Coordinates of C-alpha atoms and ligand atoms in Angstrom, one line a residue:
X1 CA -261.5 -40.1 76.1
X2 CA -259.1 -41.4 78.8
X3 CA -257.6 -39.0 81.1
X4 CA -254.5 -37.6 80.8
X5 CA -251.8 -35.9 82.7
X6 CA -248.3 -34.2 82.1
X7 CA -245.7 -36.7 81.7
X8 CA -242.7 -35.7 83.8
X9 CA -239.6 -35.5 81.6
X10 CA -236.6 -35.8 83.8
X11 CA -234.5 -34.5 81.2
X12 CA -232.3 -31.5 79.8
X13 CA -233.5 -32.3 76.6
X14 CA -237.0 -31.4 76.4
X15 CA -238.1 -28.3 77.2
X16 CA -241.7 -28.7 78.0
X17 CA -243.5 -31.2 79.2
X18 CA -245.2 -33.4 77.6
X19 CA -249.4 -34.5 77.9
X20 CA -250.0 -38.0 78.1
X21 CA -252.7 -40.4 78.2
X22 CA -252.6 -42.2 81.5
X23 CA -252.3 -45.6 79.6
X24 CA -249.3 -44.5 78.1
X25 CA -247.7 -43.3 80.9
X26 CA -248.7 -46.3 83.3
X27 CA -247.3 -48.7 80.7
X28 CA -243.4 -46.0 80.4
X29 CA -243.8 -46.1 84.1
X30 CA -243.7 -49.9 84.3
X31 CA -241.3 -50.2 81.4
X32 CA -239.0 -47.9 83.6
X33 CA -239.4 -49.8 86.6
X34 CA -238.6 -53.0 85.2
X35 CA -235.5 -51.8 82.1
X36 CA -234.4 -49.2 84.5
X37 CA -233.1 -46.2 82.6
X38 CA -231.1 -43.5 83.8
X39 CA -233.6 -41.0 82.0
X40 CA -236.7 -40.6 80.5
X41 CA -237.2 -38.3 77.6
X42 CA -240.7 -38.0 75.5
X43 CA -239.9 -36.9 71.8
X44 CA -242.1 -34.7 69.8
X45 CA -240.8 -35.0 66.5
X46 CA -239.3 -32.0 65.8
X47 CA -236.1 -30.6 63.9
X48 CA -234.5 -29.5 67.4
X49 CA -235.3 -32.8 69.2
X50 CA -233.6 -34.1 65.6
X51 CA -230.8 -32.4 66.3
X52 CA -230.0 -33.0 69.6
X53 CA -230.5 -37.0 68.9
X54 CA -227.9 -36.1 66.3
X55 CA -225.3 -34.3 68.4
X56 CA -225.6 -37.4 70.9
X57 CA -224.8 -40.2 68.2
X58 CA -221.3 -38.4 66.7
X59 CA -221.0 -37.5 70.7
X60 CA -220.9 -41.3 71.1
X61 CA -219.3 -42.5 68.4
X62 CA -222.0 -43.9 66.2
X63 CA -221.8 -41.8 63.7
X64 CA -219.5 -40.3 61.5
X65 CA -220.2 -37.1 59.9
X66 CA -219.7 -37.2 56.1
X67 CA -217.7 -34.5 54.4
X68 CA -220.4 -32.0 54.1
X69 CA -218.9 -30.5 50.6
X70 CA -219.9 -34.3 49.4
X71 CA -222.7 -35.2 51.6
X72 CA -224.5 -32.3 53.7
X73 CA -226.1 -33.4 56.5
X74 CA -225.2 -36.9 56.1
X75 CA -223.4 -39.4 58.4
X76 CA -222.1 -43.2 58.4
X77 CA -223.2 -45.6 61.0
X78 CA -221.2 -49.1 61.7
X79 CA -223.3 -51.6 63.4
X80 CA -221.2 -54.1 65.3
X81 CA -220.9 -57.1 62.7
X82 CA -223.2 -59.5 64.2
X83 CA -226.3 -57.2 63.8
X84 CA -226.5 -56.6 60.0
X85 CA -229.9 -58.1 59.4
X86 CA -233.5 -59.2 60.3
X87 CA -233.6 -62.6 62.2
X88 CA -236.0 -64.5 61.0
X89 CA -234.9 -67.7 63.7
X90 CA -235.5 -65.4 66.9
X91 CA -238.5 -63.7 65.8
X92 CA -241.5 -64.8 67.5
X93 CA -245.7 -64.6 67.1
X94 CA -247.0 -65.6 70.8
X95 CA -250.7 -66.4 70.2
X96 CA -252.2 -68.4 73.2
X97 CA -253.5 -70.9 70.6
X98 CA -250.0 -71.8 68.2
X99 CA -252.8 -72.0 65.1
X100 CA -253.3 -68.5 64.9
X101 CA -249.4 -67.7 64.7
X102 CA -249.6 -70.5 61.8
X103 CA -247.3 -72.9 60.1
X104 CA -244.7 -70.0 58.7
X105 CA -244.3 -68.5 62.3
X106 CA -242.0 -69.0 65.5
X107 CA -244.5 -69.5 67.7
X108 CA -244.1 -69.3 71.6
X109 CA -247.2 -69.0 74.1
X110 CA -247.4 -64.9 75.1
X111 CA -247.2 -65.9 79.2
X112 CA -244.3 -68.0 78.9
X113 CA -242.2 -64.8 76.5
X114 CA -243.5 -62.2 79.0
X115 CA -241.9 -64.0 81.2
X116 CA -238.8 -65.1 79.0
X117 CA -238.5 -61.2 78.5
X118 CA -239.2 -60.1 82.0
X119 CA -235.9 -61.9 83.7
X120 CA -233.7 -61.0 80.1
X121 CA -234.7 -58.1 80.5
X122 CA -234.4 -56.7 83.8
X123 CA -232.1 -53.4 84.2
X124 CA -231.5 -53.7 80.5
X125 CA -231.2 -50.0 79.9
X126 CA -229.4 -48.9 83.1
X127 CA -227.0 -46.3 82.4
X128 CA -229.2 -45.2 79.3
X129 CA -232.2 -42.7 78.0
X130 CA -235.6 -44.1 77.2
X131 CA -236.8 -42.6 74.6
X132 CA -240.8 -42.3 74.2
X133 CA -241.7 -41.6 70.7
X134 CA -245.2 -41.3 69.5
X135 CA -246.1 -41.8 66.1
X136 CA -248.5 -42.3 63.6
X137 CA -248.5 -44.5 60.8
X138 CA -249.9 -43.2 58.2
X139 CA -251.2 -39.6 58.0
X140 CA -252.3 -38.1 60.7
X141 CA -255.9 -38.0 61.1
X142 CA -256.2 -40.4 57.8
X143 CA -259.1 -43.1 58.9
X144 CA -256.3 -45.7 56.7
X145 CA -253.7 -44.5 59.6
X146 CA -252.8 -46.5 63.1
X147 CA -251.3 -44.9 65.9
X148 CA -248.7 -46.5 68.2
X149 CA -245.9 -45.4 70.4
X150 CA -242.4 -46.8 70.9
X151 CA -240.0 -47.0 73.8
X152 CA -236.2 -47.1 72.8
X153 CA -232.8 -47.0 74.4
X154 CA -231.0 -46.4 71.1
X155 CA -230.6 -42.6 70.0
X156 CA -229.9 -44.0 66.6
X157 CA -233.5 -45.7 66.3
X158 CA -235.1 -42.6 67.7
X159 CA -233.7 -40.8 65.6
X160 CA -234.3 -43.3 62.7
X161 CA -238.1 -43.1 63.8
X162 CA -238.2 -39.2 62.7
X163 CA -237.3 -40.2 59.1
X164 CA -239.5 -43.2 59.0
X165 CA -242.7 -42.5 60.6
X166 CA -245.0 -39.5 61.5
X167 CA -243.4 -38.8 65.1
X168 CA -246.2 -36.8 66.7
X169 CA -247.5 -35.7 69.9
X170 CA -250.8 -35.4 68.5
X171 CA -250.8 -39.1 68.6
X172 CA -251.0 -38.9 72.3
X173 CA -254.3 -36.4 71.7
X174 CA -255.5 -39.3 69.6
X175 CA -254.9 -42.2 72.3
X176 CA -256.7 -40.1 75.2
X177 CA -259.6 -39.3 72.9
X178 CA -259.7 -43.1 72.8
X179 CA -257.6 -44.6 69.4
X180 CA -256.2 -47.7 70.2
X181 CA -252.4 -48.3 69.8
X182 CA -249.6 -50.2 69.1
X183 CA -247.1 -50.9 72.2
X184 CA -243.9 -51.1 71.1
X185 CA -241.0 -51.7 73.6
X186 CA -237.2 -51.9 72.6
X187 CA -233.9 -52.6 74.0
X188 CA -230.8 -53.3 72.7
X189 CA -230.0 -55.3 76.2
X190 CA -227.2 -53.8 76.8
X191 CA -227.2 -51.9 80.2
X192 CA -224.0 -49.6 81.3
X193 CA -222.4 -49.9 84.3
X194 CA -221.5 -46.8 86.4
X195 CA -218.6 -45.3 84.3
X196 CA -218.5 -47.9 81.6
X197 CA -217.7 -46.7 78.4
X198 CA -220.2 -47.0 76.0
X199 CA -219.7 -48.8 72.5
X200 CA -220.4 -47.1 69.2
X201 CA -223.3 -50.1 68.5
X202 CA -224.5 -51.6 71.4
X203 CA -226.5 -54.4 71.1
X204 CA -226.8 -58.1 72.6
X205 CA -225.9 -61.7 71.0
X206 CA -228.8 -62.8 72.2
X207 CA -231.7 -61.5 70.1
X208 CA -236.1 -61.6 71.1
X209 CA -238.2 -59.7 68.1
X210 CA -241.6 -60.7 70.1
X211 CA -244.9 -60.1 69.2
X212 CA -247.7 -60.2 71.2
X213 CA -251.1 -59.5 68.7
X214 CA -253.9 -60.3 71.2
X215 CA -252.5 -57.4 73.4
X216 CA -251.4 -55.5 70.3
X217 CA -247.8 -55.3 71.8
X218 CA -244.1 -55.8 70.2
X219 CA -240.9 -56.7 72.9
X220 CA -237.7 -56.0 70.6
X221 CA -234.7 -57.2 72.8
X222 CA -231.3 -57.1 71.7
X223 CA -230.7 -55.5 68.4
X224 CA -230.0 -52.2 66.9
X225 CA -230.8 -53.0 63.0
X226 CA -233.5 -52.2 60.9
X227 CA -236.7 -53.9 61.1
X228 CA -235.3 -55.5 64.6
X229 CA -235.5 -52.2 65.9
X230 CA -237.7 -49.6 64.1
X231 CA -240.4 -51.8 65.3
X232 CA -243.2 -49.7 63.3
X233 CA -241.9 -51.3 60.4
X234 CA -242.0 -55.0 60.0
X235 CA -243.2 -55.7 63.6
X236 CA -245.9 -53.1 63.6
X237 CA -246.9 -52.1 59.7
X238 CA -247.0 -55.4 58.7
X239 CA -247.1 -58.2 61.4
X240 CA -249.4 -56.7 64.1
X241 CA -251.1 -54.7 61.4
X242 CA -251.6 -57.8 59.8
X243 CA -253.6 -59.4 62.5
X244 CA -256.0 -55.7 63.1
X245 CA -256.3 -55.7 59.1
X246 CA -258.1 -59.7 59.3
X247 CA -260.0 -58.5 61.8
X248 CA -261.2 -55.1 60.2
X249 CA -261.9 -56.2 56.8
X250 CA -258.4 -54.6 55.3
X251 CA -255.3 -56.1 54.2
X252 CA -251.5 -54.6 55.6
X253 CA -248.6 -55.9 52.5
X254 CA -245.3 -56.4 51.9
X255 CA -246.2 -53.9 48.4
X256 CA -244.4 -50.6 46.8
X257 CA -246.7 -48.3 45.7
X258 CA -246.6 -45.9 42.8
X259 CA -248.5 -43.4 40.1
X260 CA -247.8 -44.7 36.9
X261 CA -249.2 -42.0 34.1
X262 CA -249.1 -42.9 30.4
X263 CA -248.5 -40.6 27.4
X264 CA -252.7 -39.8 27.5
X265 CA -252.0 -38.0 30.6
X266 CA -254.0 -41.2 32.7
X267 CA -252.7 -42.0 36.1
X268 CA -252.8 -45.5 37.2
X269 CA -252.0 -46.6 40.9
X270 CA -250.0 -49.9 41.4
X271 CA -249.3 -52.0 44.2
X272 CA -246.3 -54.5 44.1
X273 CA -245.3 -57.3 46.7
X274 CA -241.8 -58.4 46.2
X275 CA -239.6 -60.6 48.6
X276 CA -236.9 -58.3 50.7
X277 CA -234.5 -56.4 48.6
X278 CA -235.7 -58.2 44.7
X279 CA -235.6 -54.5 44.0
X280 CA -238.9 -52.7 45.0
X281 CA -237.5 -49.4 45.9
X282 CA -235.8 -49.2 42.0
X283 CA -239.2 -50.1 40.9
X284 CA -241.0 -47.3 43.4
X285 CA -238.9 -44.9 41.6
X286 CA -238.3 -46.0 37.9
X287 CA -237.6 -44.1 35.5
X288 CA -239.2 -45.7 32.3
X289 CA -237.3 -45.8 29.1
X290 CA -240.5 -45.4 27.1
X291 CA -241.0 -41.9 26.1
X292 CA -244.2 -40.0 27.8
X293 CA -244.4 -42.1 30.4
X294 CA -244.2 -41.3 34.2
X295 CA -243.7 -43.0 37.3
X296 CA -244.3 -41.7 40.6
X297 CA -242.7 -43.0 44.1
X298 CA -245.8 -43.5 47.3
X299 CA -244.1 -45.9 48.8
X300 CA -241.3 -48.6 48.3
X301 CA -242.0 -51.3 51.1
X302 CA -245.3 -51.3 52.8
X303 CA -248.8 -50.6 51.6
X304 CA -252.3 -50.3 53.8
X305 CA -254.7 -50.8 51.3
X306 CA -258.6 -50.7 52.6
X307 CA -262.0 -50.7 50.8
X308 CA -262.7 -46.7 50.7
X309 CA -266.5 -45.6 50.7
X310 CA -266.9 -45.6 47.1
X311 CA -266.5 -49.6 47.6
X312 CA -263.0 -49.2 45.5
X313 CA -259.8 -50.6 47.5
X314 CA -257.6 -47.1 48.2
X315 CA -253.5 -48.0 49.6
X316 CA -251.7 -45.5 51.5
X317 CA -248.2 -46.0 52.5
X318 CA -248.1 -46.2 56.5
X319 CA -243.9 -44.8 56.5
X320 CA -242.7 -41.4 55.8
X321 CA -239.1 -43.0 54.7
X322 CA -237.3 -45.5 53.0
X323 CA -234.5 -47.8 54.7
X324 CA -233.2 -49.1 51.5
X325 CA -230.5 -51.2 50.5
X326 CA -227.6 -49.3 48.9
X327 CA -225.6 -52.0 47.0
X328 CA -226.7 -52.1 43.5
X329 CA -228.1 -48.6 43.6
X330 CA -226.5 -46.4 40.8
X331 CA -227.2 -43.3 38.6
X332 CA -228.0 -46.2 35.9
X333 CA -230.0 -48.4 38.5
X334 CA -232.0 -46.0 40.6
X335 CA -230.6 -42.3 39.4
X336 CA -233.8 -40.8 41.6
X337 CA -232.6 -42.2 44.7
X338 CA -228.7 -41.3 43.7
X339 CA -230.4 -37.3 43.9
X340 CA -232.2 -38.3 46.7
X341 CA -229.3 -39.7 48.8
X342 CA -227.5 -36.7 47.9
X343 CA -227.9 -35.2 51.3
X344 CA -229.5 -35.6 54.6
X345 CA -229.0 -39.2 54.9
X346 CA -227.8 -42.0 57.3
X347 CA -226.1 -44.8 55.7
X348 CA -225.1 -48.1 57.9
X349 CA -222.7 -50.7 57.0
X350 CA -221.7 -48.7 53.6
X351 CA -218.2 -48.0 53.0
X352 CA -216.4 -44.6 53.7
X353 CA -214.0 -43.1 50.9
X354 CA -210.9 -41.1 51.8
X355 CA -212.6 -38.1 51.3
X356 CA -214.7 -38.7 53.4
X357 CA -218.0 -40.0 51.7
X358 CA -219.7 -43.3 50.8
X359 CA -219.7 -46.4 48.9
X360 CA -220.8 -49.4 48.2
X361 CA -221.0 -52.4 45.4
X362 CA -222.2 -51.1 42.5
X363 CA -222.5 -47.6 42.7
X364 CA -219.4 -47.2 40.4
X365 CA -216.3 -48.6 38.1
X366 CA -214.1 -48.8 39.3
X367 CA -214.0 -49.4 42.9
X368 CA -212.1 -46.2 44.4
X369 CA -208.9 -46.8 46.0
X370 CA -208.4 -46.0 50.1
X371 CA -212.0 -47.3 51.3
X372 CA -212.7 -47.5 54.8
X373 CA -214.7 -51.1 55.0
X374 CA -218.1 -51.1 56.7
X375 CA -216.1 -52.7 59.5
X376 CA -214.2 -50.1 59.7
X377 CA -210.8 -51.9 58.6
X378 CA -209.1 -50.4 55.5
X379 CA -210.7 -52.1 52.5
X380 CA -208.6 -54.2 50.5
X381 CA -209.8 -54.6 46.6
X382 CA -207.8 -57.9 46.2
X383 CA -209.7 -59.2 49.1
X384 CA -213.1 -60.8 47.1
X385 CA -214.6 -59.2 50.4
X386 CA -217.3 -56.2 49.7
X387 CA -216.2 -53.0 50.8
X388 CA -219.7 -52.2 51.9
X389 CA -222.4 -54.9 54.3
X390 CA -224.4 -56.4 51.6
X391 CA -227.7 -55.3 53.2
X392 CA -226.5 -51.7 54.3
X393 CA -228.5 -49.2 53.9
X394 CA -229.7 -45.5 53.8
X395 CA -232.2 -44.0 56.3
X396 CA -234.0 -41.2 54.2
X397 CA -237.5 -39.0 54.3
X398 CA -239.9 -39.4 51.9
X399 CA -240.1 -36.1 51.0
X400 CA -236.5 -36.1 49.6
X401 CA -237.7 -38.5 46.6
X402 CA -237.6 -36.4 43.4
X403 CA -240.1 -38.7 42.2
X404 CA -242.5 -38.5 45.5
X405 CA -246.3 -38.2 44.2
X406 CA -248.5 -35.1 45.5
X407 CA -250.8 -37.6 47.1
X408 CA -248.3 -39.4 48.8
X409 CA -249.7 -37.7 52.1
X410 CA -253.4 -37.8 50.7
X411 CA -255.6 -38.8 54.0
X412 CA -257.7 -40.6 51.6
X413 CA -255.4 -43.0 50.3
X414 CA -255.1 -43.3 46.4
X415 CA -257.5 -45.9 44.7
X416 CA -255.5 -49.1 43.2
X417 CA -256.1 -50.5 40.0
X418 CA -253.3 -53.1 40.0
X419 CA -251.9 -55.4 42.3
X420 CA -248.6 -57.0 40.8
X421 CA -247.2 -60.2 42.6
X422 CA -243.1 -61.3 41.8
X423 CA -240.1 -62.7 43.1
X424 CA -236.3 -63.7 42.3
X425 CA -236.5 -66.4 39.8
X426 CA -234.1 -67.7 37.3
X427 CA -236.7 -69.9 35.3
X428 CA -240.0 -71.0 35.6
X429 CA -242.0 -68.2 35.8
X430 CA -242.6 -65.6 32.7
X431 CA -241.4 -62.1 32.6
X432 CA -245.3 -61.0 33.1
X433 CA -249.0 -62.5 32.9
X434 CA -252.3 -61.3 34.5
X435 CA -254.7 -63.6 36.6
X436 CA -257.6 -65.0 35.2
X437 CA -259.6 -63.5 37.7
X438 CA -259.3 -62.4 41.5
X439 CA -258.9 -66.1 43.3
X440 CA -256.2 -67.0 40.8
X441 CA -254.5 -63.9 41.6
X442 CA -254.6 -64.7 45.1
X443 CA -253.3 -68.0 44.3
X444 CA -250.3 -66.6 42.5
X445 CA -249.5 -64.0 45.4
X446 CA -249.5 -67.6 47.8
X447 CA -246.9 -69.0 45.1
X448 CA -244.8 -66.9 45.6
X449 CA -240.6 -67.6 45.8
X450 CA -237.5 -66.1 45.1
X451 CA -233.9 -66.6 45.8
X452 CA -232.7 -65.3 49.0
X453 CA -230.7 -62.1 49.3
X454 CA -228.6 -60.8 51.8
X455 CA -232.2 -58.7 53.6
X456 CA -232.2 -61.7 56.4
X457 CA -230.5 -64.3 57.9
X458 CA -230.0 -67.0 55.3
X459 CA -228.1 -68.9 52.8
X460 CA -228.3 -66.4 49.6
X461 CA -229.2 -67.4 46.0
X462 CA -231.7 -70.7 47.6
X463 CA -234.9 -70.6 46.5
X464 CA -237.4 -70.0 49.0
X465 CA -241.2 -70.0 49.2
X466 CA -242.5 -66.5 49.9
X467 CA -246.4 -66.4 49.8
X468 CA -247.2 -62.4 49.4
X469 CA -243.4 -61.6 50.0
X470 CA -245.0 -61.7 53.7
X471 CA -243.5 -65.4 54.9
X472 CA -241.3 -63.4 57.5
X473 CA -243.9 -60.4 57.9
X474 CA -247.3 -62.2 58.4
X475 CA -248.1 -61.8 61.8
X476 CA -250.7 -65.0 61.8
X477 CA -251.9 -68.3 60.1
X478 CA -251.1 -68.3 56.8
X479 CA -254.3 -70.4 55.8
X480 CA -256.8 -67.5 57.3
X481 CA -254.3 -65.1 55.5
X482 CA -255.3 -66.1 52.1
X483 CA -259.4 -66.8 53.5
X484 CA -258.9 -63.2 53.8
X485 CA -257.2 -62.5 50.7
X486 CA -259.7 -64.7 49.1
X487 CA -262.7 -62.9 51.1
X488 CA -261.7 -59.2 50.6
X489 CA -261.9 -60.0 46.6
X490 CA -265.7 -61.1 48.1
X491 CA -266.1 -57.5 49.1
X492 CA -265.0 -55.7 46.7
X493 CA -266.4 -57.9 43.8
X494 CA -269.5 -56.8 45.2
X495 CA -269.0 -53.3 44.1
X496 CA -267.8 -54.6 40.7
X497 CA -264.5 -52.8 41.5
X498 CA -261.7 -55.3 42.0
X499 CA -258.2 -54.4 40.8
X500 CA -256.4 -56.8 38.3
X501 CA -253.5 -58.4 39.4
X502 CA -250.7 -59.6 37.5
X503 CA -247.1 -61.3 38.3
X504 CA -244.1 -60.1 36.9
X505 CA -240.2 -61.9 36.9
X506 CA -237.8 -59.5 35.9
X507 CA -234.9 -62.4 36.9
X508 CA -235.1 -64.8 34.3
X509 CA -231.6 -66.0 33.1
X510 CA -230.1 -67.6 29.8
X511 CA -228.2 -70.4 29.8
X512 CA -225.1 -68.4 30.0
X513 CA -226.1 -67.5 33.3
X514 CA -226.8 -63.2 32.4
X515 CA -230.1 -61.8 32.8
X516 CA -232.9 -62.2 29.9
X517 CA -234.6 -59.1 30.4
X518 CA -233.0 -55.4 31.0
X519 CA -235.0 -54.6 33.6
X520 CA -234.9 -51.5 35.7
X521 CA -235.8 -48.6 33.0
X522 CA -237.6 -51.2 30.2
X523 CA -239.8 -52.6 32.8
X524 CA -242.1 -50.0 31.6
X525 CA -242.9 -51.9 28.8
X526 CA -244.5 -54.3 31.2
X527 CA -246.2 -51.7 32.6
X528 CA -247.3 -50.7 29.6
X529 CA -249.2 -53.9 28.7
X530 CA -251.1 -54.1 32.3
X531 CA -252.1 -50.5 31.2
X532 CA -253.4 -51.9 27.9
X533 CA -254.8 -54.4 29.6
X534 CA -256.8 -52.2 32.1
X535 CA -257.7 -50.3 29.5
X536 CA -258.9 -53.3 27.1
X537 CA -256.9 -52.1 24.3
X538 CA -254.8 -55.5 23.5
X539 CA -256.1 -59.0 24.1
X540 CA -253.5 -61.6 25.6
X541 CA -252.7 -65.1 25.2
X542 CA -254.8 -67.9 27.8
X543 CA -252.1 -70.4 29.3
X544 CA -252.5 -72.8 32.3
X545 CA -250.6 -70.1 34.0
X546 CA -252.0 -67.0 33.5
X547 CA -252.7 -64.6 30.7
X548 CA -249.7 -63.8 28.8
X549 CA -248.3 -61.5 26.3
X550 CA -249.4 -61.8 23.0
X551 CA -247.2 -59.3 22.0
X552 CA -244.7 -57.2 24.0
X553 CA -243.4 -53.8 23.0
X554 CA -239.4 -54.7 22.7
X555 CA -238.6 -52.2 19.4
X556 CA -235.5 -50.9 20.2
X557 CA -233.5 -53.5 22.7
X558 CA -231.3 -55.9 21.9
X559 CA -233.2 -59.6 22.4
X560 CA -233.3 -62.3 20.0
X561 CA -236.6 -63.9 19.5
X562 CA -235.9 -67.0 21.6
X563 CA -235.2 -64.7 25.0
X564 CA -238.7 -63.1 24.0
X565 CA -240.1 -66.9 23.5
X566 CA -238.1 -67.6 26.7
X567 CA -239.6 -65.0 28.9
X568 CA -243.4 -64.9 27.9
X569 CA -243.5 -68.5 27.1
X570 CA -244.5 -71.3 29.5
X571 CA -241.5 -74.4 30.8
X572 CA -244.7 -76.9 31.8
X573 CA -241.7 -79.2 33.1
X574 CA -240.6 -76.5 35.6
X575 CA -244.0 -75.1 36.3
X576 CA -245.1 -79.0 37.3
X577 CA -242.1 -78.8 39.5
X578 CA -242.6 -75.9 40.9
X579 CA -246.3 -76.7 41.7
X580 CA -245.4 -79.5 43.7
X581 CA -243.2 -77.6 45.7
X582 CA -245.7 -74.6 46.1
X583 CA -248.5 -77.6 47.1
X584 CA -245.7 -79.6 49.9
X585 CA -245.3 -75.7 51.2
X586 CA -249.1 -75.0 51.6
X587 CA -250.1 -78.4 52.7
X588 CA -248.1 -76.8 56.0
X589 CA -251.1 -75.0 56.4
X590 CA -253.3 -78.1 56.7
X591 CA -257.2 -77.8 57.0
X592 CA -256.8 -73.8 57.7
X593 CA -255.9 -73.9 53.4
X594 CA -258.8 -72.6 52.0
X595 CA -260.5 -74.6 49.3
X596 CA -259.9 -72.0 46.7
X597 CA -256.4 -72.4 46.6
X598 CA -256.7 -76.3 46.6
X599 CA -259.0 -75.4 43.5
X600 CA -257.1 -73.4 41.7
X601 CA -253.6 -75.6 41.6
X602 CA -255.7 -78.5 40.7
X603 CA -257.0 -76.3 38.0
X604 CA -253.8 -75.1 37.0
X605 CA -252.2 -78.8 36.5
X606 CA -255.2 -79.9 34.7
X607 CA -254.4 -76.9 32.2
X608 CA -251.1 -77.5 32.0
X609 CA -251.7 -81.5 31.4
X610 CA -254.3 -80.7 28.6
Ligands
OXD701 C1 -236.8 -54.7 54.2 C2 -237.1 -56.1 54.0 O1 -236.1 -54.0 54.7 O2 -237.8 -56.9 53.5 O3 -238.0 -53.8 53.7 O4 -236.3 -57.2 54.4
MN702 MN1 -239.2 -55.0 52.9

């Protein structure tokens, strides 16, 4: 146990001193000497603290309170127009050996990055409050959880952390007892001069989202938006955690987590990896169209998976909230989310209605009159511009979700029955298939590609390879990651309890450009097929790319046989071209690409040609 001393609380905001381990205290003192905040506030995650932060944000103009009769306890924030999404080009993995960051990350030497940041961020908290936020990823005291501490000079970020993770001073006790923890430093990079009026969304045009896996540390400069700033989310729970997971024998994945119950009353846990903005939140809250089926939500973005003492793969959602994409969410696409968002929600970059409520594209038709757009300007419906930013978001706690599964806070996690990989592909990838075995499943994960959306900077619509939906989130070499997945199979195989692996694509389009598959609640038909496979109730049809449904429950759907055929068959030429692209992409791993992946690729080619 490391010694603790009472952390000085140079603030009127916290009523009592927090007992902090010396290592945390020293880190905060060093950061304060470098970043020179006006004051340091130690956060405890209490409702009273959330109220104080909210009041600060209303006072500073960051939050516009919404009409309490329409959206009680809810607020609208508008970011700077330049700070609206994750900035992958400014996201760095800093390892001594560039090969450890691998071919898919922006690499900088750790010392060089530290030296740069020391200069760039010197004094950047001047005139601001440094909030110290201790948090647990996952249920406090779960063997699967990990602690961290974020310092931030953004009240918006500190409040969002209250929703997104379990903020608690108990974490400081665990650190004092010896738990290793992740240091997360965040500054918006906008020092305030004496007497200067603050902007509603302080940030800096220069941004650095830097990860130091060797010292278990993250430093983020210049942005207050989402994954750039809420460091426990993408930076810790995926990039840093993926490294911890490789070293410790578990998996940190960009996956939703759901409990699916069949009409027989039997429950199955499924995890599903999809690239950003492919509908993970809608899937996680799906209302099955098939009678008797039930889906309960455990998580919509990140899952940590580890073999339990029983040898089975178990999962937790390390987060405690949703930071979901608003556009496209409606009572028809996601009624559960619409109920969840009725109150106590922070909206960022959505449109404001004339009666003080929120609106976004896809929420309702027609577009209401008198909207104020995400930039705070009067919206011109004829402009062709969106009123809400395509990456506008809601931030709300897990417990607000009407379909939340009771196991969401279970420290033991849930046993995983099936792993699903998906992407947004208008062609080439069928509606559903099952992998031939674990290694083939890893190959399917390795070859995911998806059409880009607005969740990150870049050309919307362009197909990019996104292995395991982890391309922007992997903290180490992709080749080593694929090997780690293969090795996890070896571990789980010993106990004979391997989850089954499936691939899906809800987004195939017909010649007229419209979606072939109705999606949303109708996706339960695909889950039914998976459950039938798990139970050994249906045979599958072998194909060069995996096991396809012999028949799928399409009863009552307005689908002609040619659509069903397109959804469940193999387009050999398109698959060959896709394999070429995947092969070229994976070749970037050079000699770290596992032989088993090369073998799966070759075997698929042989099957396609025979
Ligand atoms: C997210 C993302 O915000 O994947 O979840 O970009
Ligand atoms: Mn995500």
